[in-house]
PDB file of C-alpha atoms in Angstrom:
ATOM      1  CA  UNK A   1      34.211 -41.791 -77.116  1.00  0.00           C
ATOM      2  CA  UNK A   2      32.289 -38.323 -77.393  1.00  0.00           C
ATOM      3  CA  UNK A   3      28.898 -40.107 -75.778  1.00  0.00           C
ATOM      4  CA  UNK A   4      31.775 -41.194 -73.115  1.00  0.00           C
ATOM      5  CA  UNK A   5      33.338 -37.959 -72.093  1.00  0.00           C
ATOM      6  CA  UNK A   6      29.714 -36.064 -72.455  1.00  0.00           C
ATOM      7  CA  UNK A   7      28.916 -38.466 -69.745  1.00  0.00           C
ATOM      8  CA  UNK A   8      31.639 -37.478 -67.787  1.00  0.00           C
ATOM      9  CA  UNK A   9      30.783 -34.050 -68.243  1.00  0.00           C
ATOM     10  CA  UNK A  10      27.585 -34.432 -67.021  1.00  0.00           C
ATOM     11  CA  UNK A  11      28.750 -36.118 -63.752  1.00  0.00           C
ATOM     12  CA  UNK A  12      31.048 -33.514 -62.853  1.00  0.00           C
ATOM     13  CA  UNK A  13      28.454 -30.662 -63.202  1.00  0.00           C
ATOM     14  CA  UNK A  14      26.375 -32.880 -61.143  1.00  0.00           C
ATOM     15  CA  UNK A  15      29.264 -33.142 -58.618  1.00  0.00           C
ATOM     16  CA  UNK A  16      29.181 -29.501 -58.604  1.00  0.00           C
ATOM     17  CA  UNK A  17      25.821 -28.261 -58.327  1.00  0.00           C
ATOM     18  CA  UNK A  18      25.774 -30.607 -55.431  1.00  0.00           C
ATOM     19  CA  UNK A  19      28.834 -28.737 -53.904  1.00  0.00           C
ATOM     20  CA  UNK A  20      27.290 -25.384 -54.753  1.00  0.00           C
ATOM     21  CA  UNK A  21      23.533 -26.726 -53.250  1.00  0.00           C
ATOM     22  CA  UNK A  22      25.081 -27.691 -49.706  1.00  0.00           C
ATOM     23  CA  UNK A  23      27.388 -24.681 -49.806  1.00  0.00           C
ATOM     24  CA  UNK A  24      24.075 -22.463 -49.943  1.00  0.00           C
ATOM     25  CA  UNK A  25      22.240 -24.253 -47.686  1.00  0.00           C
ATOM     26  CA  UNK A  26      25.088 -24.081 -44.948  1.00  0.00           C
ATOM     27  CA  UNK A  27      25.408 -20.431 -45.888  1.00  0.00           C
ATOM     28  CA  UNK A  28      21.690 -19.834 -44.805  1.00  0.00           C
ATOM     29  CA  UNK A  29      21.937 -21.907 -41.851  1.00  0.00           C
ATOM     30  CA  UNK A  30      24.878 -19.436 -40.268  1.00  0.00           C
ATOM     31  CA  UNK A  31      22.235 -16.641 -40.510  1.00  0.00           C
ATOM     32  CA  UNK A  32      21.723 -14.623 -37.427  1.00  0.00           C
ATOM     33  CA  UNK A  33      18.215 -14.716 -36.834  1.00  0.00           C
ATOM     34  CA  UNK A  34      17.194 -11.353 -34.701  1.00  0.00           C
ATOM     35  CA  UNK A  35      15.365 -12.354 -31.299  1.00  0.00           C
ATOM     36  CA  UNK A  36      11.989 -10.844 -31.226  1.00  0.00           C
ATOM     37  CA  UNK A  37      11.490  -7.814 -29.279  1.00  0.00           C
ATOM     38  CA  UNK A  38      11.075  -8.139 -25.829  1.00  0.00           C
ATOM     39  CA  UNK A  39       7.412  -6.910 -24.854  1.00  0.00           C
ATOM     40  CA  UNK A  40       7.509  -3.311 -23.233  1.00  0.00           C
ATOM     41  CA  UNK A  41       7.220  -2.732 -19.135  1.00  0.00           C
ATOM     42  CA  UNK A  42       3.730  -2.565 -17.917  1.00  0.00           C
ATOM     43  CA  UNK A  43       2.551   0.852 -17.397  1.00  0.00           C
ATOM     44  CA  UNK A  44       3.491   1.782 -13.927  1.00  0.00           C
ATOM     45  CA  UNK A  45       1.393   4.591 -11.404  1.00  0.00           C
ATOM     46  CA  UNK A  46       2.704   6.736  -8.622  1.00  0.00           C
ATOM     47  CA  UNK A  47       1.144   8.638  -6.031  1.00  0.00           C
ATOM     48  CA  UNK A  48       1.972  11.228  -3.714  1.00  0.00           C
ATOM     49  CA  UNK A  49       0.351  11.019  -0.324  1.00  0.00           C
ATOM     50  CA  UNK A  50       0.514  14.231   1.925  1.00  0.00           C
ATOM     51  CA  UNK A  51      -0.426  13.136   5.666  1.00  0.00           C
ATOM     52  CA  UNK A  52      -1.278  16.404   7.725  1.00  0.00           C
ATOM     53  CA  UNK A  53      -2.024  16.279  11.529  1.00  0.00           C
ATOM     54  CA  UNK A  54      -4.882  18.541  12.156  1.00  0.00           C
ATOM     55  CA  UNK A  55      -5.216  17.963  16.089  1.00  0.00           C
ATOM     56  CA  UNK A  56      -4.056  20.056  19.030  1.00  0.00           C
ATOM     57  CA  UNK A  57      -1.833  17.099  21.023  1.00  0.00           C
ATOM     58  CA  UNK A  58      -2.258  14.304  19.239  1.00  0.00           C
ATOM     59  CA  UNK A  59       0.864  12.580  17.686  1.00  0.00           C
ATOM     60  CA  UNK A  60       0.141  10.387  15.109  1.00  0.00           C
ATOM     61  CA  UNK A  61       1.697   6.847  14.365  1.00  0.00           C
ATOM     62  CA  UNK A  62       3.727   5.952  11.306  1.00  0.00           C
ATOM     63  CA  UNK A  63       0.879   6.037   8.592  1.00  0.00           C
ATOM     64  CA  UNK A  64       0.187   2.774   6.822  1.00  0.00           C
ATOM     65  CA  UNK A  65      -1.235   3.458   3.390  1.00  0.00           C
ATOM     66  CA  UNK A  66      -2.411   0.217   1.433  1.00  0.00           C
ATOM     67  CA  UNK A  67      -3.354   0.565  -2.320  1.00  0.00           C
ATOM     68  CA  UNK A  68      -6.282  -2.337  -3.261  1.00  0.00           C
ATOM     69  CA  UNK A  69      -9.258  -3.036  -5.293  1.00  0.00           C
ATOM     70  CA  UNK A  70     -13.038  -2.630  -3.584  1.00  0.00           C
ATOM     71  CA  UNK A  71     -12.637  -5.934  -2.688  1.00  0.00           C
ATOM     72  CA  UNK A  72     -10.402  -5.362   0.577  1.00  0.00           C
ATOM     73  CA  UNK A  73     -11.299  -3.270   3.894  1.00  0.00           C
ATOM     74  CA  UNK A  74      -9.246  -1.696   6.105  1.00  0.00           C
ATOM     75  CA  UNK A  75     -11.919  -2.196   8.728  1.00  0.00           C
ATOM     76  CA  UNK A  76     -15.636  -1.873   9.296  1.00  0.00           C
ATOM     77  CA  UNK A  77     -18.095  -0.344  11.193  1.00  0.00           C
ATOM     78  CA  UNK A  78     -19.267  -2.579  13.701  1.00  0.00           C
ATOM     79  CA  UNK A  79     -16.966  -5.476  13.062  1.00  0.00           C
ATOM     80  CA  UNK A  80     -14.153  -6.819  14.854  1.00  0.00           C
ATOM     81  CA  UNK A  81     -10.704  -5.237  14.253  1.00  0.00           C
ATOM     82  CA  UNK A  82      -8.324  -7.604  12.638  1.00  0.00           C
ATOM     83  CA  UNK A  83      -4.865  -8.440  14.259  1.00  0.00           C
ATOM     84  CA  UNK A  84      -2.751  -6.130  12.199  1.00  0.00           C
ATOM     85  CA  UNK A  85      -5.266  -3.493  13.275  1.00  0.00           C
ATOM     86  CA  UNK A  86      -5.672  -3.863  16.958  1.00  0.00           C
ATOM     87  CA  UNK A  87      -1.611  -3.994  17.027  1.00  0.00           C
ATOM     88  CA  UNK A  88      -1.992  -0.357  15.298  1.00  0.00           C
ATOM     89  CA  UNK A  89      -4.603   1.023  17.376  1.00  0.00           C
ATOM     90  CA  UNK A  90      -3.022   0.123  21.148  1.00  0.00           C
ATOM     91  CA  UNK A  91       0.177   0.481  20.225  1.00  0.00           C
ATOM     92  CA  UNK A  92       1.337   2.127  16.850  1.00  0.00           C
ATOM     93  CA  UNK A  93       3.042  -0.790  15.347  1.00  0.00           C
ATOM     94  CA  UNK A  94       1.536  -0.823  11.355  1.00  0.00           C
ATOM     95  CA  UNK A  95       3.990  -3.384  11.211  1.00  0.00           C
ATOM     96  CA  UNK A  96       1.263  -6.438  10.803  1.00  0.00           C
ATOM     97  CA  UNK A  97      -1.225  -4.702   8.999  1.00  0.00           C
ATOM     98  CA  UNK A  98       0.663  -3.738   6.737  1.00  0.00           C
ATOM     99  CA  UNK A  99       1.579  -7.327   6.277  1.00  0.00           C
ATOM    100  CA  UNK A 100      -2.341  -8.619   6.247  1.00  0.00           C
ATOM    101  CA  UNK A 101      -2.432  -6.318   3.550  1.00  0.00           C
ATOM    102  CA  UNK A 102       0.571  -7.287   1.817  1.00  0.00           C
ATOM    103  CA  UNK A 103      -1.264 -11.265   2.170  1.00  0.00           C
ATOM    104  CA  UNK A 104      -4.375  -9.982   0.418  1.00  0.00           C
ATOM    105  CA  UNK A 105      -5.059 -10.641  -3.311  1.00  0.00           C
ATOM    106  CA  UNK A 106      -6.837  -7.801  -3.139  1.00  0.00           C
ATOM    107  CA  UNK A 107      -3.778  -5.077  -2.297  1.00  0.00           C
ATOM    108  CA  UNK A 108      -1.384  -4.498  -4.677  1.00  0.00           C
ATOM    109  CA  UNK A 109       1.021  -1.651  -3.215  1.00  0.00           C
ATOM    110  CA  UNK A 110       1.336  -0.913   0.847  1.00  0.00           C
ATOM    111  CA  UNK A 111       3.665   1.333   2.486  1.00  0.00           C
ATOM    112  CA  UNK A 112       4.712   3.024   5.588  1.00  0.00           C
ATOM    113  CA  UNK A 113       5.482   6.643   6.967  1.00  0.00           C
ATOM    114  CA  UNK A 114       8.794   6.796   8.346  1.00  0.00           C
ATOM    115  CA  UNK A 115       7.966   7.848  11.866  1.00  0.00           C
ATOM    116  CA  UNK A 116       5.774  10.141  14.017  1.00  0.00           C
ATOM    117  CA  UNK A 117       4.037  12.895  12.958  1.00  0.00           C
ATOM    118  CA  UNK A 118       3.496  15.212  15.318  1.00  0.00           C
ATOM    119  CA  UNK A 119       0.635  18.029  15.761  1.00  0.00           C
ATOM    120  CA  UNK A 120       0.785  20.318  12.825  1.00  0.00           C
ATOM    121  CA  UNK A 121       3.403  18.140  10.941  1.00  0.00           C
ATOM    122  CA  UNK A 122       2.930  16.373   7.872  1.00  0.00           C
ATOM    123  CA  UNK A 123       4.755  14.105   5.968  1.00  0.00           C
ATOM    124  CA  UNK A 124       4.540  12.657   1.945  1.00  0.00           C
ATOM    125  CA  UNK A 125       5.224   9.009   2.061  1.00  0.00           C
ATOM    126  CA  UNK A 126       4.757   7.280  -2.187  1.00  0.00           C
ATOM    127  CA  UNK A 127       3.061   4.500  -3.512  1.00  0.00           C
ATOM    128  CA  UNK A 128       3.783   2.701  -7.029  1.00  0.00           C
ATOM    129  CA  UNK A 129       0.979  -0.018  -8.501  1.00  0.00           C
ATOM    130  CA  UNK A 130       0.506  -1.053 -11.979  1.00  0.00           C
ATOM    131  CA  UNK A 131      -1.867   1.621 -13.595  1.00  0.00           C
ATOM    132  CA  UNK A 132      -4.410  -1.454 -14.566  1.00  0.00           C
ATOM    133  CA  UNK A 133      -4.704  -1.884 -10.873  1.00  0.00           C
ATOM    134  CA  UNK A 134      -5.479   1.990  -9.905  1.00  0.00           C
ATOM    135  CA  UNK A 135      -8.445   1.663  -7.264  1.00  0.00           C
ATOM    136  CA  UNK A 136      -8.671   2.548  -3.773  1.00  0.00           C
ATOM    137  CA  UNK A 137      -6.114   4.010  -0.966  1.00  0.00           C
ATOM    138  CA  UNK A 138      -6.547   3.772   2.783  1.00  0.00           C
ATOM    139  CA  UNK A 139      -4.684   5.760   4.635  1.00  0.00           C
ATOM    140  CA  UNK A 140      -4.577   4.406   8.736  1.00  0.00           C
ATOM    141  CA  UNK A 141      -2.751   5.952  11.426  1.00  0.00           C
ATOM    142  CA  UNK A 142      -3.158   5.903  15.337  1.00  0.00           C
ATOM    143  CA  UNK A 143      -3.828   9.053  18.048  1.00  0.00           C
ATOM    144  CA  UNK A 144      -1.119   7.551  20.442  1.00  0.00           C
ATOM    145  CA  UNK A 145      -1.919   9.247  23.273  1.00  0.00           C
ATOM    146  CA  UNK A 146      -5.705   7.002  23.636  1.00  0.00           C
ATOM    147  CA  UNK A 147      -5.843   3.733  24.487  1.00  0.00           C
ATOM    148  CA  UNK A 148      -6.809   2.629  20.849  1.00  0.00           C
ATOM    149  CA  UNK A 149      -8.103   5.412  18.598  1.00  0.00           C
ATOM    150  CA  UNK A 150      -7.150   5.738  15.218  1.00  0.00           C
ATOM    151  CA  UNK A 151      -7.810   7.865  12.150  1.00  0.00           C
ATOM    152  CA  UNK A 152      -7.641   7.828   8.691  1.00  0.00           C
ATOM    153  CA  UNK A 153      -9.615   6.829   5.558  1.00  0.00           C
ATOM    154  CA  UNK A 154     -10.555   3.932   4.398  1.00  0.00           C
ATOM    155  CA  UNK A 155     -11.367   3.440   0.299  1.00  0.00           C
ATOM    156  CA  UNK A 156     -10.626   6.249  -0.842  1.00  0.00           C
ATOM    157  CA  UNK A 157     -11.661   6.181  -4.678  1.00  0.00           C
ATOM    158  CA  UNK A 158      -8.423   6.983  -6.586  1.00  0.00           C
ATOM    159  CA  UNK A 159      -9.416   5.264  -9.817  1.00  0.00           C
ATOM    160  CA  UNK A 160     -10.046   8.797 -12.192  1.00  0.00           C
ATOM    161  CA  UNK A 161      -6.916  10.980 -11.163  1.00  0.00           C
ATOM    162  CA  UNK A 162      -5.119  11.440 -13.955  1.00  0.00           C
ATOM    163  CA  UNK A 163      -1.522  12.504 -13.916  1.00  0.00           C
ATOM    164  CA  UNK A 164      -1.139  15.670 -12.284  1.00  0.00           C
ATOM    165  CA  UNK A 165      -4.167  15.781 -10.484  1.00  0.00           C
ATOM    166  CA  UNK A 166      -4.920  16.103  -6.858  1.00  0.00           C
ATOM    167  CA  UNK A 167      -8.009  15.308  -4.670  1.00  0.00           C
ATOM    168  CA  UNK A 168      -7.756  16.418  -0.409  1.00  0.00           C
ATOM    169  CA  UNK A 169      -9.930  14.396   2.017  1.00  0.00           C
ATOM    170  CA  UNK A 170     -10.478  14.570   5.585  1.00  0.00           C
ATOM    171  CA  UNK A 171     -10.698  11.805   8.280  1.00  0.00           C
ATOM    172  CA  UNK A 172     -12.571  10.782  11.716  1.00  0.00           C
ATOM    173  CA  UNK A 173     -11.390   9.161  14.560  1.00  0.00           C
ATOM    174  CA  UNK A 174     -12.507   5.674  15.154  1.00  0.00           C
ATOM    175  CA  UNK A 175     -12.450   3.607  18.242  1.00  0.00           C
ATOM    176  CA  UNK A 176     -10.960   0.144  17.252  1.00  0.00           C
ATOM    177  CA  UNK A 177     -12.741  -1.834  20.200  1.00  0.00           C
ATOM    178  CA  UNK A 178      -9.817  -3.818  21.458  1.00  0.00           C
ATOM    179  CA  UNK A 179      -8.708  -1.352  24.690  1.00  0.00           C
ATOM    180  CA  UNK A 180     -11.437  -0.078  27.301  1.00  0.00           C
ATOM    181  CA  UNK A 181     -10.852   3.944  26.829  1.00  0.00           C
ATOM    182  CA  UNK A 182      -9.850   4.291  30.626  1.00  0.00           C
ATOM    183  CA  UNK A 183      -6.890   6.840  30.043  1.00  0.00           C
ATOM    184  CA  UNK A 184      -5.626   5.186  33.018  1.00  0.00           C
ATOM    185  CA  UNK A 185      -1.742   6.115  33.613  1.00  0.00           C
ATOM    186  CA  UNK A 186       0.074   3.059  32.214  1.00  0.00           C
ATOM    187  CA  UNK A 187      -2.298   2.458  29.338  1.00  0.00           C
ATOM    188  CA  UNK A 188      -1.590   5.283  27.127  1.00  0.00           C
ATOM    189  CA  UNK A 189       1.428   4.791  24.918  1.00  0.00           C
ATOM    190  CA  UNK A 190       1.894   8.119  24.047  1.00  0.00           C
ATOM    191  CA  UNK A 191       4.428  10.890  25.627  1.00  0.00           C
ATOM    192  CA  UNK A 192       1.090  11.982  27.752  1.00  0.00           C
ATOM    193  CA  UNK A 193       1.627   8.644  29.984  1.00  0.00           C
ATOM    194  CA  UNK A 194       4.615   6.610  28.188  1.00  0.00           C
ATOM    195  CA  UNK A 195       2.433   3.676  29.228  1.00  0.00           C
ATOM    196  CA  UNK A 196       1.655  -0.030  27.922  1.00  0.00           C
ATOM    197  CA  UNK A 197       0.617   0.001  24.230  1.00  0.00           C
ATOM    198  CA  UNK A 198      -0.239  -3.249  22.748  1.00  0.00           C
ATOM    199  CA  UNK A 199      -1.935  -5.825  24.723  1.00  0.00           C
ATOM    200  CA  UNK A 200      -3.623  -9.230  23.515  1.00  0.00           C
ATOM    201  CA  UNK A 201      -6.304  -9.488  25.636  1.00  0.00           C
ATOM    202  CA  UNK A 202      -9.722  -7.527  24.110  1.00  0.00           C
ATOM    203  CA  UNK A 203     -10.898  -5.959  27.360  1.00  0.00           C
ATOM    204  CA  UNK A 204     -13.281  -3.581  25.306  1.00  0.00           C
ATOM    205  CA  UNK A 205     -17.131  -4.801  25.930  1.00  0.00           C
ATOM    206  CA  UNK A 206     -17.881  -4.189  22.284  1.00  0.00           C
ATOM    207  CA  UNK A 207     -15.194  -5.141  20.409  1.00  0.00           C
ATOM    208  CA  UNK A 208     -15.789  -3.737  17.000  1.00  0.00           C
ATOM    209  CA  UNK A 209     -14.857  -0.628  15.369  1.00  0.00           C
ATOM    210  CA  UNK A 210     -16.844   2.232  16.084  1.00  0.00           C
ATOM    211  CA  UNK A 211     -16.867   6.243  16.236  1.00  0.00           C
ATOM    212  CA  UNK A 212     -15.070   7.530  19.189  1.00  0.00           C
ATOM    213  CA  UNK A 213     -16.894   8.968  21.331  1.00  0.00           C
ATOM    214  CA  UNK A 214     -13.649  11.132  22.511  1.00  0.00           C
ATOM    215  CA  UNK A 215     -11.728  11.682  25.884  1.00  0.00           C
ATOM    216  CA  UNK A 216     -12.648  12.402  28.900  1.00  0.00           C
ATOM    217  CA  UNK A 217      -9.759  13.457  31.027  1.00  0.00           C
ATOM    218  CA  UNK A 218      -7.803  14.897  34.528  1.00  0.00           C
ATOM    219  CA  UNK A 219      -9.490  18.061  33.689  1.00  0.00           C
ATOM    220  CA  UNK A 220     -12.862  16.770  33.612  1.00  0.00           C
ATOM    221  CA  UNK A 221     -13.189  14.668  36.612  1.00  0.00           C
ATOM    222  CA  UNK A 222     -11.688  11.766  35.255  1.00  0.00           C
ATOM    223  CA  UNK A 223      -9.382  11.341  38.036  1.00  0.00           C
ATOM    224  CA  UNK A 224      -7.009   8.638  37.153  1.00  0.00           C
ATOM    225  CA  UNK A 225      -6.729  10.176  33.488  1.00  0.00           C
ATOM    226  CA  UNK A 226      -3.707  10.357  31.929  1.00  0.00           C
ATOM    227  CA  UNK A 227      -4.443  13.173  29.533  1.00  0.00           C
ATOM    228  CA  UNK A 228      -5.270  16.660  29.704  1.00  0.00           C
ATOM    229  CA  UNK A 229      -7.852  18.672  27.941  1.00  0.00           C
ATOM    230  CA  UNK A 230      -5.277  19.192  25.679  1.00  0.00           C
ATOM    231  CA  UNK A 231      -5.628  15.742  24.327  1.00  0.00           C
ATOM    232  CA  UNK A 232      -8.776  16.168  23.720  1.00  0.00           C
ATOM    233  CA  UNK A 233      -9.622  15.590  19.413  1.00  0.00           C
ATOM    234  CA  UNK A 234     -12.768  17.200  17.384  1.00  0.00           C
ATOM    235  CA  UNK A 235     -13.619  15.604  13.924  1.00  0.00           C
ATOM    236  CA  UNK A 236     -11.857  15.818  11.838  1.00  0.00           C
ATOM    237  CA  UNK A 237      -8.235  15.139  12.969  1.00  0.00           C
ATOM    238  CA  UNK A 238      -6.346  14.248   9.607  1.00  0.00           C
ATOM    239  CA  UNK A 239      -6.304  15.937   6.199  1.00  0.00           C
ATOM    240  CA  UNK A 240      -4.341  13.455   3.168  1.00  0.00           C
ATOM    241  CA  UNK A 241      -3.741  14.900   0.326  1.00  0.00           C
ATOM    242  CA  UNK A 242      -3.552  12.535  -2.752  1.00  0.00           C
ATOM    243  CA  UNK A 243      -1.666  13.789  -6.204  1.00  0.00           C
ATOM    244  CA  UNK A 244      -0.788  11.352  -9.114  1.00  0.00           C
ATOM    245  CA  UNK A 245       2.624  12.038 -10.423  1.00  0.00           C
ATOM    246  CA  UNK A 246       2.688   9.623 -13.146  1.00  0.00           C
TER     247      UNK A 246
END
């Protein structure tokens, strides 16, 4: 009888370390796990970009500034402009090379002024990029009263501002090769003529980028000139002024 009910004993404390063993294993399982930490935002750059107009008559275009790697070109000496650029040069549309930029691998950031600057105007137009991918700015813009002249830089080395520091460069004027520099009235798309700007066909004998050699104009025997002396551009014709602001 005792060797009976010890037995019995022994089951029900069985029974009921079971119970108890399940009980603590569903009690674990209705833990809230935390989630791991999401990884922090990549470190981020900015830029300010101060675009000054240095000429006498000269309205510039709405500035396209594309951030990149030394692995893109805005444009070469003595190569063909691209598309995007010829647009620019003839008729102040950034529009496309902006996007040819924006198509590269090798761009990470582009952006656009928000209009005209006029002579002796400036404007500050900002550009973000991961800091990993602090290179190179170019900085393009277009002398709209030419046929197809435009000024700028073109990789300029960004890569050891830190933040708060500034760096001021100058530019030249180029001749992008796609327009024959006739000044003719009706292909000057500038308030000097109000003329055609843009046009497909490459009429220039050399087409490639080059220095310009400059205008001519009216008041220089250039009879069918749309422009004045007072369109007339010495190098240099734009200072950009570059500061990191984080």
């Amino acid at each position: 009888m005792t060797t009976l009910m010890n037995h019995k004993k022994l089951k029900v404390f069985a029974v009921a370390s079971t119970i108890m063993l399940f009980s603590a294993c569903s009690s674990d399982n209705n833990l809230e796990v935390e989630p791991p930490a999401p990884p922090p935002p990549p470190a981020m750059a900015k830029f300010e970009i101060t675009v000054s107009n240095i000429t006498h008559d000269q309205p510039f275009s709405p500035v396209a500034i594309i951030s990149h790697n030394d692995q893109y070109s805005a444009f070469t000496i003595g190569e063909a402009a691209t598309a995007g650029l010829e647009l620019l040069a003839e008729d102040g549309n950034n529009a496309d090379f902006i996007q040819e930029a924006t198509d590269s691998s090798n761009s990470n950031s582009q952006a656009s002024g928000s209009g005209i600057i006029a002579p002796g105007a400036n404007e500050t137009i900002e550009v973000e990029m991961l800091a990993s991918e602090v290179s190179e700015l170019s900085v393009i813009t277009m002398l709209v009263n030419t046929n197809d002249a435009i000024t700028g830089r073109a990789g300029i080395d960004i890569s050891q501002l830190a933040n708060g520091d500034s760096m001021s460069v100058r530019g030249v004027v180029y001749d992008a090769g796609t327009e024959r520099n006739t000044e003719a009235v009706g292909t000057i798309p500038g308030p000097a003529d109000g003329g055609e700007g843009f046009n497909a066909a490459r009429d220039d004998i050399a087409d490639q980028v080059t220095m310009h050699p400059g205008v001519v104009s009216v008041d220089d025997g250039l009879t069918n000139s749309a422009l004045s002396q007072a369109h007339r551009f010495d190098n240099t014709s734009i200072a950009i002024r570059i500061t990191r602001t984080e």
